Structure formats: structure tokens, C-alpha cells
mmCIF file of N, CA, C and O in Angstrom:
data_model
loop_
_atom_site.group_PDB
_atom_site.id
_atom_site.type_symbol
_atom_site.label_atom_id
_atom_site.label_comp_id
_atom_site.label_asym_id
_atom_site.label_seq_id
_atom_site.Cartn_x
_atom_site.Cartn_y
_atom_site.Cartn_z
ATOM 1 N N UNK V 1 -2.500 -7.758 22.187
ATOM 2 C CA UNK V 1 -1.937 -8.032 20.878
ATOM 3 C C UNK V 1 -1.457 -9.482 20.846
ATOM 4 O O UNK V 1 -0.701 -9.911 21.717
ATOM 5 N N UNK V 2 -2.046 -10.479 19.509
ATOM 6 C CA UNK V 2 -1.397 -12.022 19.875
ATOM 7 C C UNK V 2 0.029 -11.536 19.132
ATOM 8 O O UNK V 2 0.295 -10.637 18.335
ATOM 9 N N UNK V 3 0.767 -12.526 19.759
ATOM 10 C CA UNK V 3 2.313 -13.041 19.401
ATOM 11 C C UNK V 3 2.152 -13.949 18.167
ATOM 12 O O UNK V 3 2.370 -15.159 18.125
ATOM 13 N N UNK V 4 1.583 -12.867 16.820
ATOM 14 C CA UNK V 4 1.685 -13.779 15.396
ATOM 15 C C UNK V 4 3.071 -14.266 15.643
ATOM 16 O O UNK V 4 3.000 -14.993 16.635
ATOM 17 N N UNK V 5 3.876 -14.230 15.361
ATOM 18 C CA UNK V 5 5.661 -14.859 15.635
ATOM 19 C C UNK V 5 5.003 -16.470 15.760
ATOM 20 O O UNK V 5 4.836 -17.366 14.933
ATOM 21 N N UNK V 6 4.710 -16.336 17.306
ATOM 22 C CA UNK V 6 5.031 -17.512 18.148
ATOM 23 C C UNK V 6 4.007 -18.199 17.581
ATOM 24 O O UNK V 6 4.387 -19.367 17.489
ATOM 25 N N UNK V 7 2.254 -18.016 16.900
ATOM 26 C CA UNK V 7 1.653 -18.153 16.754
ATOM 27 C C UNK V 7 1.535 -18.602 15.265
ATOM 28 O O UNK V 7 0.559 -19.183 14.792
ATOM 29 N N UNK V 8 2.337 -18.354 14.791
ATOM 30 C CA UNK V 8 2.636 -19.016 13.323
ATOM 31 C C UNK V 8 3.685 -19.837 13.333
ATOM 32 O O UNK V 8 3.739 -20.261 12.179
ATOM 33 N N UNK V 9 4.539 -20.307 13.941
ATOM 34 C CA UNK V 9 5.657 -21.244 14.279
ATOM 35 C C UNK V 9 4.997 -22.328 14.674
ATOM 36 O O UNK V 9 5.514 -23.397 14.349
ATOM 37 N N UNK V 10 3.767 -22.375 15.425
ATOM 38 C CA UNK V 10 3.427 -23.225 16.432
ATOM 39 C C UNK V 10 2.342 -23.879 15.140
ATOM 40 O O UNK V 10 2.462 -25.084 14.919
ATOM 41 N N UNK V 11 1.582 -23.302 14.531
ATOM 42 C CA UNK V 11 0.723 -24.021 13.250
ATOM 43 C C UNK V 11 1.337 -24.659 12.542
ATOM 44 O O UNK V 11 2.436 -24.217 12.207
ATOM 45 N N UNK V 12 0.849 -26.074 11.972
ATOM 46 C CA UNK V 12 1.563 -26.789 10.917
ATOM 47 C C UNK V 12 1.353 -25.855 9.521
ATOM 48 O O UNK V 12 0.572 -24.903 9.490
ATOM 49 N N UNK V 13 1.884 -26.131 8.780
ATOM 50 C CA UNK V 13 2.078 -25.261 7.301
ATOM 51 C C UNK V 13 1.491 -24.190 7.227
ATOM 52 O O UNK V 13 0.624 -23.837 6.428
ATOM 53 N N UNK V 14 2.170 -23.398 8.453
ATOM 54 C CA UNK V 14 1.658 -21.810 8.495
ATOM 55 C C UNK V 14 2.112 -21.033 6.997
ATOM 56 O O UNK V 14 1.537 -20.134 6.383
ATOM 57 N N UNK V 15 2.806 -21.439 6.830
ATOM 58 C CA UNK V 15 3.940 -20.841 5.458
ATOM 59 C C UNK V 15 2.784 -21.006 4.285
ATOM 60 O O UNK V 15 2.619 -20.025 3.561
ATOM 61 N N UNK V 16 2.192 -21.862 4.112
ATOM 62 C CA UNK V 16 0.861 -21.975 2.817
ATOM 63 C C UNK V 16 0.200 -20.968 2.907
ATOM 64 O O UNK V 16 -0.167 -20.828 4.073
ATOM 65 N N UNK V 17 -0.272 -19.898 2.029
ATOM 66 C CA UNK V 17 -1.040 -19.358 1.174
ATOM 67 C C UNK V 17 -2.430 -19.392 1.953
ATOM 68 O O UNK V 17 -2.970 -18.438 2.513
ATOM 69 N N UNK V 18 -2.994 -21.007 1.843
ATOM 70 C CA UNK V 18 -4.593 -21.014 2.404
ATOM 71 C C UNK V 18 -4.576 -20.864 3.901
ATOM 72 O O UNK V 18 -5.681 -20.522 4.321
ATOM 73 N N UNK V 19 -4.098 -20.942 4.389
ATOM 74 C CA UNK V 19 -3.568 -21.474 5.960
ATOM 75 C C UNK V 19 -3.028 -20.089 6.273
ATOM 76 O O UNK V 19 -2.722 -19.990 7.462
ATOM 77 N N UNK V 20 -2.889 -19.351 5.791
ATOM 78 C CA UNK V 20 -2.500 -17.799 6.301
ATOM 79 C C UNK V 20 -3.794 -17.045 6.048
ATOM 80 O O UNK V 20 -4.143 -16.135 6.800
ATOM 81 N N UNK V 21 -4.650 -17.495 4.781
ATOM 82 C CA UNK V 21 -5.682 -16.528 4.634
ATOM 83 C C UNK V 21 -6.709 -16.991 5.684
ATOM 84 O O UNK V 21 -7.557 -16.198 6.095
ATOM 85 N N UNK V 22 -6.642 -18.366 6.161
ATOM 86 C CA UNK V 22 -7.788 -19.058 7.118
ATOM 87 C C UNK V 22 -7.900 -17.501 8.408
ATOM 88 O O UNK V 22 -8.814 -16.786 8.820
ATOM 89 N N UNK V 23 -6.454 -17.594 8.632
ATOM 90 C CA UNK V 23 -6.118 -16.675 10.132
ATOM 91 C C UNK V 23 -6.490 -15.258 9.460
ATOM 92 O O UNK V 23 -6.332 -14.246 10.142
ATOM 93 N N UNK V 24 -6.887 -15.175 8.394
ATOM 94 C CA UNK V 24 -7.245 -13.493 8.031
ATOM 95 C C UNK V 24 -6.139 -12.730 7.674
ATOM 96 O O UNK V 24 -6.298 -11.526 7.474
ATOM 97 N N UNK V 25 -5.072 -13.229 7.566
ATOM 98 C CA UNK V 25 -3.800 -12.474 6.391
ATOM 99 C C UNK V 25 -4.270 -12.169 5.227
ATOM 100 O O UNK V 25 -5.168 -12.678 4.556
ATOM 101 N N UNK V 26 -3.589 -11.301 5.051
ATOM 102 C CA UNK V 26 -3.424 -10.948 3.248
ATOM 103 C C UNK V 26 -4.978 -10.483 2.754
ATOM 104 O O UNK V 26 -5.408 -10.455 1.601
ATOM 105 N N UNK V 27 -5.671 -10.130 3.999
ATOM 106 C CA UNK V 27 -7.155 -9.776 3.645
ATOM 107 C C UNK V 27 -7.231 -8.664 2.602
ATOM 108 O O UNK V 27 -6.328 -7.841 2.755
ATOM 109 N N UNK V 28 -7.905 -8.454 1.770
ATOM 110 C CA UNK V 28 -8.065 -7.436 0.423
ATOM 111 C C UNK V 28 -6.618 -7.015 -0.246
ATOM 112 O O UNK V 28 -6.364 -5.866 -0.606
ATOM 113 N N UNK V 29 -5.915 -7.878 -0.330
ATOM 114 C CA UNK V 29 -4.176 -7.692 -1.146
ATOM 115 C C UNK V 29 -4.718 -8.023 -2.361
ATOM 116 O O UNK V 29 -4.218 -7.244 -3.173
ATOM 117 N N UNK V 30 -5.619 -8.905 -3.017
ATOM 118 C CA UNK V 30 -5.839 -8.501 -3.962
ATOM 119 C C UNK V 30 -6.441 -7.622 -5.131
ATOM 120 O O UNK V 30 -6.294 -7.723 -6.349
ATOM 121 N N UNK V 31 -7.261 -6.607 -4.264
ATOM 122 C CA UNK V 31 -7.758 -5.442 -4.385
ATOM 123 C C UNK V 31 -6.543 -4.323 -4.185
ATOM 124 O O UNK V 31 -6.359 -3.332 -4.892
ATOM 125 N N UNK V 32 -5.911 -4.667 -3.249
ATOM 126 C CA UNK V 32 -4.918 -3.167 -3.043
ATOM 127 C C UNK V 32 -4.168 -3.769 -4.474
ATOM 128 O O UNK V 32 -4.406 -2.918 -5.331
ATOM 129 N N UNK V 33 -3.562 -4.604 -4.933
ATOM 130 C CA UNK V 33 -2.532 -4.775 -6.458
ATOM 131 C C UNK V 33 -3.489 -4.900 -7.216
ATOM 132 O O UNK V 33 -2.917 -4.884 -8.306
ATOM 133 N N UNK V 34 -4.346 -4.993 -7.385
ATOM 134 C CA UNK V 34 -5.367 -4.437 -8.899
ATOM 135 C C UNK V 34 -5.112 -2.898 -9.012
ATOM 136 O O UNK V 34 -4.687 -2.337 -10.021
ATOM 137 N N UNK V 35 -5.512 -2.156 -7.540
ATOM 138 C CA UNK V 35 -5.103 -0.293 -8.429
ATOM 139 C C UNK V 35 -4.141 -0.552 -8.524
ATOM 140 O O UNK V 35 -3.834 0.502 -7.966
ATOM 141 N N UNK V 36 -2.883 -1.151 -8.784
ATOM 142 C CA UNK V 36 -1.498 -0.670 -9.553
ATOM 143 C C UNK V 36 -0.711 -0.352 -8.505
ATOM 144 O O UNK V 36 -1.031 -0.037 -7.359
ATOM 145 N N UNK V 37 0.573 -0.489 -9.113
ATOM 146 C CA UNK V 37 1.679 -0.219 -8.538
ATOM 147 C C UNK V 37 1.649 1.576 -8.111
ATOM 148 O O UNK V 37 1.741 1.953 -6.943
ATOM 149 N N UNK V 38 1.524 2.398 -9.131
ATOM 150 C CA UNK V 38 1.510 3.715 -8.695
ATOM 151 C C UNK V 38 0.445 4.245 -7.626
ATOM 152 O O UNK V 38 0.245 5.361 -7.146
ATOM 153 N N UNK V 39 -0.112 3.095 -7.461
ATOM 154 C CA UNK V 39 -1.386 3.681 -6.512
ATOM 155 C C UNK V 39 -0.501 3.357 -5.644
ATOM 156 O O UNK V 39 0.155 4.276 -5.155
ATOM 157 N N UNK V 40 -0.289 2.245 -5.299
ATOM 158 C CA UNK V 40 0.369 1.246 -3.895
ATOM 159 C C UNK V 40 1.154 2.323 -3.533
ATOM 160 O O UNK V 40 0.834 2.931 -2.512
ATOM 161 N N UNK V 41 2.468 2.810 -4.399
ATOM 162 C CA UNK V 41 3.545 3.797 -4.313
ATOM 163 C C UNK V 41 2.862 5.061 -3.572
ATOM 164 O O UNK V 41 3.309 5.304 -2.451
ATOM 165 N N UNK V 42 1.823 5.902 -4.070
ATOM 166 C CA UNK V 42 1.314 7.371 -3.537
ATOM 167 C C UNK V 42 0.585 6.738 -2.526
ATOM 168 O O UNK V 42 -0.228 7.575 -2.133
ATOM 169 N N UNK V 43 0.436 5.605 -1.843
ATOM 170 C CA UNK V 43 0.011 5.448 -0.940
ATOM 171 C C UNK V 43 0.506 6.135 0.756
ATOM 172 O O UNK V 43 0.230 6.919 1.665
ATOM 173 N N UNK V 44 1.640 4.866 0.127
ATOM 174 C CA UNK V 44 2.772 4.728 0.897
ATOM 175 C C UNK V 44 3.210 6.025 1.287
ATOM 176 O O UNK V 44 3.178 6.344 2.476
ATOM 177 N N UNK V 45 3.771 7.102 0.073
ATOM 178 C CA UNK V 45 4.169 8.110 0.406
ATOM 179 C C UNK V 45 3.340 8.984 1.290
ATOM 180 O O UNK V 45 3.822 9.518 2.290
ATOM 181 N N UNK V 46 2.240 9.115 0.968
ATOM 182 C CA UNK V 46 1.263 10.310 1.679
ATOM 183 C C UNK V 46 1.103 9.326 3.120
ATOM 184 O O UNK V 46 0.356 9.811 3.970
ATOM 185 N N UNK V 47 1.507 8.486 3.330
ATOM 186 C CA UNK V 47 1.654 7.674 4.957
ATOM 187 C C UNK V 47 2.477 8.437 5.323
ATOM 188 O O UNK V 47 2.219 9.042 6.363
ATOM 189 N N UNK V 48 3.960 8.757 4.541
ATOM 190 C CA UNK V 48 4.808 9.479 5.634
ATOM 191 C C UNK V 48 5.760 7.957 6.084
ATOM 192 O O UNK V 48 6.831 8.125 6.668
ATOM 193 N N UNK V 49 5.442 6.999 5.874
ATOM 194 C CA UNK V 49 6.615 5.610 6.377
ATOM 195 C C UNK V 49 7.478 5.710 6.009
ATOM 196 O O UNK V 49 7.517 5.692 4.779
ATOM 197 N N UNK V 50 8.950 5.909 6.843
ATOM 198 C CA UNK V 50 10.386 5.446 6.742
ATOM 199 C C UNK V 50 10.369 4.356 7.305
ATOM 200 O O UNK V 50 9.599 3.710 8.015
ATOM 201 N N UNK V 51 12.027 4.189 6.569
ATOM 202 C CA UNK V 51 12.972 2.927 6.693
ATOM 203 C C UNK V 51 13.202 3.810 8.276
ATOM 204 O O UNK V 51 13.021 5.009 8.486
ATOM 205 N N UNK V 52 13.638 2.782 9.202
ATOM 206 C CA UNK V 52 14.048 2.218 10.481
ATOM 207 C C UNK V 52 15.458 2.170 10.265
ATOM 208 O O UNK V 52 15.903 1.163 10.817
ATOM 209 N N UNK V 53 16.177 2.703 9.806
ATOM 210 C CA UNK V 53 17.590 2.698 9.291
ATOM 211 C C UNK V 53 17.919 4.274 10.218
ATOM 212 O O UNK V 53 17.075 5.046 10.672
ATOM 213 N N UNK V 54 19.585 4.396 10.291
ATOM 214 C CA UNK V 54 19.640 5.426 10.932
ATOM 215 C C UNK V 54 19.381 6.800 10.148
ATOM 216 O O UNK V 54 19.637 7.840 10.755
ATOM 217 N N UNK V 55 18.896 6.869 8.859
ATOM 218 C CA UNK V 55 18.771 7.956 7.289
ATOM 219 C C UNK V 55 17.088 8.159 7.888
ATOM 220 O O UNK V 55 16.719 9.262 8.291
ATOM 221 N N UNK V 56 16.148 6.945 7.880
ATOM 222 C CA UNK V 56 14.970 7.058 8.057
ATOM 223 C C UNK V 56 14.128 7.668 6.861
ATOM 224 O O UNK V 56 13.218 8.490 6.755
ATOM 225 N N UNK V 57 14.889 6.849 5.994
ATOM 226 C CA UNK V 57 14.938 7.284 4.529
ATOM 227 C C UNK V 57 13.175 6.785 3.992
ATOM 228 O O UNK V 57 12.549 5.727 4.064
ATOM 229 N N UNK V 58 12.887 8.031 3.508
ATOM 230 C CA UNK V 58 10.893 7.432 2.892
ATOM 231 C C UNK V 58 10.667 6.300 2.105
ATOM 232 O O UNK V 58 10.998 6.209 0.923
ATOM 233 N N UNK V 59 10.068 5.379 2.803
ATOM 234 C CA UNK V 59 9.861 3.900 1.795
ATOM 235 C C UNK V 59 8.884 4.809 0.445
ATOM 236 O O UNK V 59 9.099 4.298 -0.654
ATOM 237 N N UNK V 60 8.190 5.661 0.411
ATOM 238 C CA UNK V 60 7.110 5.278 -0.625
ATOM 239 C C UNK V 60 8.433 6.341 -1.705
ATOM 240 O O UNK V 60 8.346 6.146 -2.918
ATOM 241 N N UNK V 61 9.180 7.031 -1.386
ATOM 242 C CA UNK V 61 10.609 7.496 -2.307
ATOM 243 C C UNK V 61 11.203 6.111 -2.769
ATOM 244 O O UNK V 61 11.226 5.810 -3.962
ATOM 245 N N UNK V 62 11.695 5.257 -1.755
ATOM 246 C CA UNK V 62 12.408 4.293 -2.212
ATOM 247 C C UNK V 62 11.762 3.040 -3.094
ATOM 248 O O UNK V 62 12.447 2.352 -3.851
ATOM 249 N N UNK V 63 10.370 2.854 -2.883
ATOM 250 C CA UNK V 63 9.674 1.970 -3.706
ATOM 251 C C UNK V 63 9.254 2.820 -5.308
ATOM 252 O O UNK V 63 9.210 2.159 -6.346
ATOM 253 N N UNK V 64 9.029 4.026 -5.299
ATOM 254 C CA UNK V 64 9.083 4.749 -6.689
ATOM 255 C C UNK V 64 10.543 4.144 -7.068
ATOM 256 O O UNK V 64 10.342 3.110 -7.705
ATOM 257 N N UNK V 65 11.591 4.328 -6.958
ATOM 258 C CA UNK V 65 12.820 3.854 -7.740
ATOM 259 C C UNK V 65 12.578 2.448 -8.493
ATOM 260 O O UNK V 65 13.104 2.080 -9.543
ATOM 261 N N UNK V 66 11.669 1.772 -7.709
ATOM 262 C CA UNK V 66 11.736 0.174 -8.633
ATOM 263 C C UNK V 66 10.411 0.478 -9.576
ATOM 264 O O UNK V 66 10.259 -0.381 -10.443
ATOM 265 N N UNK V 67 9.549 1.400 -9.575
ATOM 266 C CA UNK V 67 8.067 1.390 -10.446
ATOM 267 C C UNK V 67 8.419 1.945 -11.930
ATOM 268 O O UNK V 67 7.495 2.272 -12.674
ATOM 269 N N UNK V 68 9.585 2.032 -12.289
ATOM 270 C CA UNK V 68 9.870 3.063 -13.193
ATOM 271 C C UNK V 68 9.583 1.828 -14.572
ATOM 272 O O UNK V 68 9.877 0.664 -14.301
ATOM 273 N N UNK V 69 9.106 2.085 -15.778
ATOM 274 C CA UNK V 69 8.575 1.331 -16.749
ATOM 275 C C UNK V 69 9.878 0.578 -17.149
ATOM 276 O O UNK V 69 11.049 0.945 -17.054
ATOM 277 N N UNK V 70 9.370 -0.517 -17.600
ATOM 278 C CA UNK V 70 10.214 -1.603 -17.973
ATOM 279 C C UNK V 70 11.270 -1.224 -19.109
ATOM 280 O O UNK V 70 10.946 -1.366 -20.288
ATOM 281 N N UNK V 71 12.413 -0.789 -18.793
ATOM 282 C CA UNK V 71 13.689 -0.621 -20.314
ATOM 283 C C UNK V 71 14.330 -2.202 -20.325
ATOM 284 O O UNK V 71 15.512 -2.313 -20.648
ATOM 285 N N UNK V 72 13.726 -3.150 -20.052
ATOM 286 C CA UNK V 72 14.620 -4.471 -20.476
ATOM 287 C C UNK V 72 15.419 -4.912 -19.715
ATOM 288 O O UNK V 72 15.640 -6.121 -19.633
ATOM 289 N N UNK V 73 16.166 -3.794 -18.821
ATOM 290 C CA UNK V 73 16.903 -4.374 -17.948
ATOM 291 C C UNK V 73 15.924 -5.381 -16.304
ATOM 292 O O UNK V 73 14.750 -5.397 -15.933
ATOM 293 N N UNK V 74 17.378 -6.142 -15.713
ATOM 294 C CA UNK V 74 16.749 -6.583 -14.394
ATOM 295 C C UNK V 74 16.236 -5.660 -13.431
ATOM 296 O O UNK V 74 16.600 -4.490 -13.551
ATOM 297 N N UNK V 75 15.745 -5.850 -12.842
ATOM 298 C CA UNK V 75 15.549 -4.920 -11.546
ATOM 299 C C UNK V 75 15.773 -5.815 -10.162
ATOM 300 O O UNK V 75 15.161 -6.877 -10.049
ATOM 301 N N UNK V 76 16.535 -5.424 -9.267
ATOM 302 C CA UNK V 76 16.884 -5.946 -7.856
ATOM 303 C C UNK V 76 16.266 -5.245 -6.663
ATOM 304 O O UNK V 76 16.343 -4.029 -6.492
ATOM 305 N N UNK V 77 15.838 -5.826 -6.099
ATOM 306 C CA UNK V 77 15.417 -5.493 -4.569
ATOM 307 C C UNK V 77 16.394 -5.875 -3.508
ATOM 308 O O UNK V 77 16.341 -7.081 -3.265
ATOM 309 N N UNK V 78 17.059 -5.374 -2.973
ATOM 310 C CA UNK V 78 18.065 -5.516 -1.826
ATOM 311 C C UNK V 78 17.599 -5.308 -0.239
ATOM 312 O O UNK V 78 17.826 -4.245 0.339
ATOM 313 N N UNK V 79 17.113 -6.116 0.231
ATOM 314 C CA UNK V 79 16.157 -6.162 2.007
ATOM 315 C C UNK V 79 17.870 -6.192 2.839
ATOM 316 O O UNK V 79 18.675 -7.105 2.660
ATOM 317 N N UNK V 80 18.049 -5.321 3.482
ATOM 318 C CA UNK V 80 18.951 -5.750 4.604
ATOM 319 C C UNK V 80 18.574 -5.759 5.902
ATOM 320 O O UNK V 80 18.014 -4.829 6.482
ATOM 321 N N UNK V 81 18.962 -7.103 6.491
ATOM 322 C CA UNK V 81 18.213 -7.551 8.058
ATOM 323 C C UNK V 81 19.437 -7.306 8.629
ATOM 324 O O UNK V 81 19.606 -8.127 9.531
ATOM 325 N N UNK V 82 20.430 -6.508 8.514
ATOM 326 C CA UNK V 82 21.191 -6.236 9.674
ATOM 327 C C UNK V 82 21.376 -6.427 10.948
ATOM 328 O O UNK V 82 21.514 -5.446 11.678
ATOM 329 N N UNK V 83 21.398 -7.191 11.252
ATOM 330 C CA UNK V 83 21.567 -7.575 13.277
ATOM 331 C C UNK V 83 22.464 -6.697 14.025
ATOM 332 O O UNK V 83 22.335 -6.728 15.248
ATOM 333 N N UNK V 84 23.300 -5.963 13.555
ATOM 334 C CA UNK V 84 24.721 -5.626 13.977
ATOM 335 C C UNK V 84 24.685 -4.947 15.399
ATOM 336 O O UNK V 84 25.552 -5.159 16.247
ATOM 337 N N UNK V 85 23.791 -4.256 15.552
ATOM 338 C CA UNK V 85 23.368 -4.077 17.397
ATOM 339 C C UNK V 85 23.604 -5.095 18.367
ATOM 340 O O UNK V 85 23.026 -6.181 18.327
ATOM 341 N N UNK V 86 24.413 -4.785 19.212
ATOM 342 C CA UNK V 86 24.163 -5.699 20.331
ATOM 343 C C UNK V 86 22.872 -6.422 21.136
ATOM 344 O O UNK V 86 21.965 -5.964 21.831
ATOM 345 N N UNK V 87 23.187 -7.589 20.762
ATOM 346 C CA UNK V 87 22.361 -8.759 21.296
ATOM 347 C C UNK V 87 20.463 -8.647 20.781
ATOM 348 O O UNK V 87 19.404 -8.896 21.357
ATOM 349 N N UNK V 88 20.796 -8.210 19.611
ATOM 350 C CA UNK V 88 19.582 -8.706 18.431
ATOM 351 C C UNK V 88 19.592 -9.765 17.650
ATOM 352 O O UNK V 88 20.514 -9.869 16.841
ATOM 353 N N UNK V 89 18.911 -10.441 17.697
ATOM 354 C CA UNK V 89 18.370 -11.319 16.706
ATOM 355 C C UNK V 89 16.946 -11.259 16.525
ATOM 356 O O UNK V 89 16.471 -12.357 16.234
ATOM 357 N N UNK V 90 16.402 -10.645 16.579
ATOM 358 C CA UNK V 90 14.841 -10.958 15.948
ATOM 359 C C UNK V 90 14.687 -10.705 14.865
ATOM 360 O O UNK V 90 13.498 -10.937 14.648
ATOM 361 N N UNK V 91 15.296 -10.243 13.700
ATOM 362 C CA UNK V 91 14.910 -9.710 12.740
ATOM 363 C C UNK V 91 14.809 -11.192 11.578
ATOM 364 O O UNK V 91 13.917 -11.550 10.808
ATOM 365 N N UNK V 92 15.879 -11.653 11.840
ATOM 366 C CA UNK V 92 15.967 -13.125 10.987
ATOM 367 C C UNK V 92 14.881 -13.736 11.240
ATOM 368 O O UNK V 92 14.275 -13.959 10.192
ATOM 369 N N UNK V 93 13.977 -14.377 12.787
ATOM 370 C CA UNK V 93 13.520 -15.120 12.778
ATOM 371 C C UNK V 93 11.784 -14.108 12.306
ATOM 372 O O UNK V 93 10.795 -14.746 11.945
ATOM 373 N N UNK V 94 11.765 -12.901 12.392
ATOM 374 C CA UNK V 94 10.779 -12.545 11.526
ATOM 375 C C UNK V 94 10.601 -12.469 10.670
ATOM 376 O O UNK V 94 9.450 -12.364 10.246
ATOM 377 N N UNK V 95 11.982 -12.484 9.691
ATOM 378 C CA UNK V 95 11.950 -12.607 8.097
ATOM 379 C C UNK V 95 11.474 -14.623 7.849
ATOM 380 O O UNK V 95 10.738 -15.305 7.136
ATOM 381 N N UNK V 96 12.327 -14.783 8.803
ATOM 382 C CA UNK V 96 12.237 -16.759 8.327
ATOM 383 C C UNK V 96 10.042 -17.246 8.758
ATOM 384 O O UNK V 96 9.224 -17.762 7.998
ATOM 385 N N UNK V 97 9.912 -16.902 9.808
ATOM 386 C CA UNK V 97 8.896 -17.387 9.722
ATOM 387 C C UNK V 97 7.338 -16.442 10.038
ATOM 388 O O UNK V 97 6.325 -17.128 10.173
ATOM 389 N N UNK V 98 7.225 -15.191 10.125
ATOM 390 C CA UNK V 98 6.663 -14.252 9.506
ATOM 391 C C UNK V 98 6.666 -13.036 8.862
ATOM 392 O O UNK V 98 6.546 -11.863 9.215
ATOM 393 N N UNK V 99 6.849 -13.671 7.737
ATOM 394 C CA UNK V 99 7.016 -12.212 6.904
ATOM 395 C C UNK V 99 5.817 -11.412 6.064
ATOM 396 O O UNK V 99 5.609 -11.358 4.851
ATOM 397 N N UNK V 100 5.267 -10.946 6.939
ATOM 398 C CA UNK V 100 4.039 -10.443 6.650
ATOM 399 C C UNK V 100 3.978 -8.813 6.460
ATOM 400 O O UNK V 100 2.909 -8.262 6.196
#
């Protein structure tokens, strides 16, 4: 398995768009968001993926809460990278320089 991490730190303007798709990121993302959000959502769910939290709460439950049709109001997404475990830090430097 390569060390994307270390391997995208080490490229100049890994962070660009073209320069991520060169390395084969983001391959067919624009096909998976053409079927729609409700597709993306029953995806997810019939995966069975939880949050990594101590609840292990179902992402494709928790991403239905934001798909709900537009009433005017904002909508917020709240990511928490919590470190609070002893002697973690990786989570920051995977949010800062791959967040894939």
C-alpha cells in the first residue's frame, strides 16, 4: 500500500484539482454525482459504513439528514477531528493535506 500522506506532501501543488487527477484521484466522481444525491445516500447505506466515533453511528443515516429538499434555510456540516486520545495526531495532518 503507498503512503498517499507522505506521497502527496512530497508533490508540488498536490492540493490542485489536475495534479490529483494526474495520480488517478477522484476517478469517475463525476459520474457517481450525476446519479444524485439520493443515489450517493442508498449507497452508502446498503455499505453498512459507520462513523468511527464511540455510537458508530451509520454515515449513509447521517448523510440522509442533510439531503432533505431545500426549505430556504442554511444547512451545516459539522466534521469533528477530535484528537483527544492519547498521543494522536494524525487526524489533522490527514484532513490538512489529504483529504480524500
Amino acid at each position: 500500500m503507498a503512503d498517499t500522506i507522505g506521497e502527496s506532501r512530497e508533490q508540488k501543488q498536490w492540493y490542485q484539482r489536475r495534479v490529483r487527477e494526474a495520480r488517478g484521484d477522484w476517478f469517475k466522481t463525476k459520474n457517481i454525482i450525476q446519479k444524485g444525491g439520493p443515489w450517493i445516500v442508498d449507497e452508502i447505506k446498503a455499505s453498512g459504513l459507520r462513523g468511527r466515533g464511540g455510537a458508530g453511528f451509520p454515515t449513509g443515516l447521517k448523510w440522509s439528514f442533510m439531503n432533505k429538499p431545500d426549505d430556504g434555510r442554511p444547512k451545516y456540516l459539522v466534521v469533528n477531528a477530535d484528537e483527544g486520545e492519547p498521543g494522536t495526531c494524525k487526524d489533522r495532518e490527514i484532513l490538512r493535506h489529504a483529504p480524500r
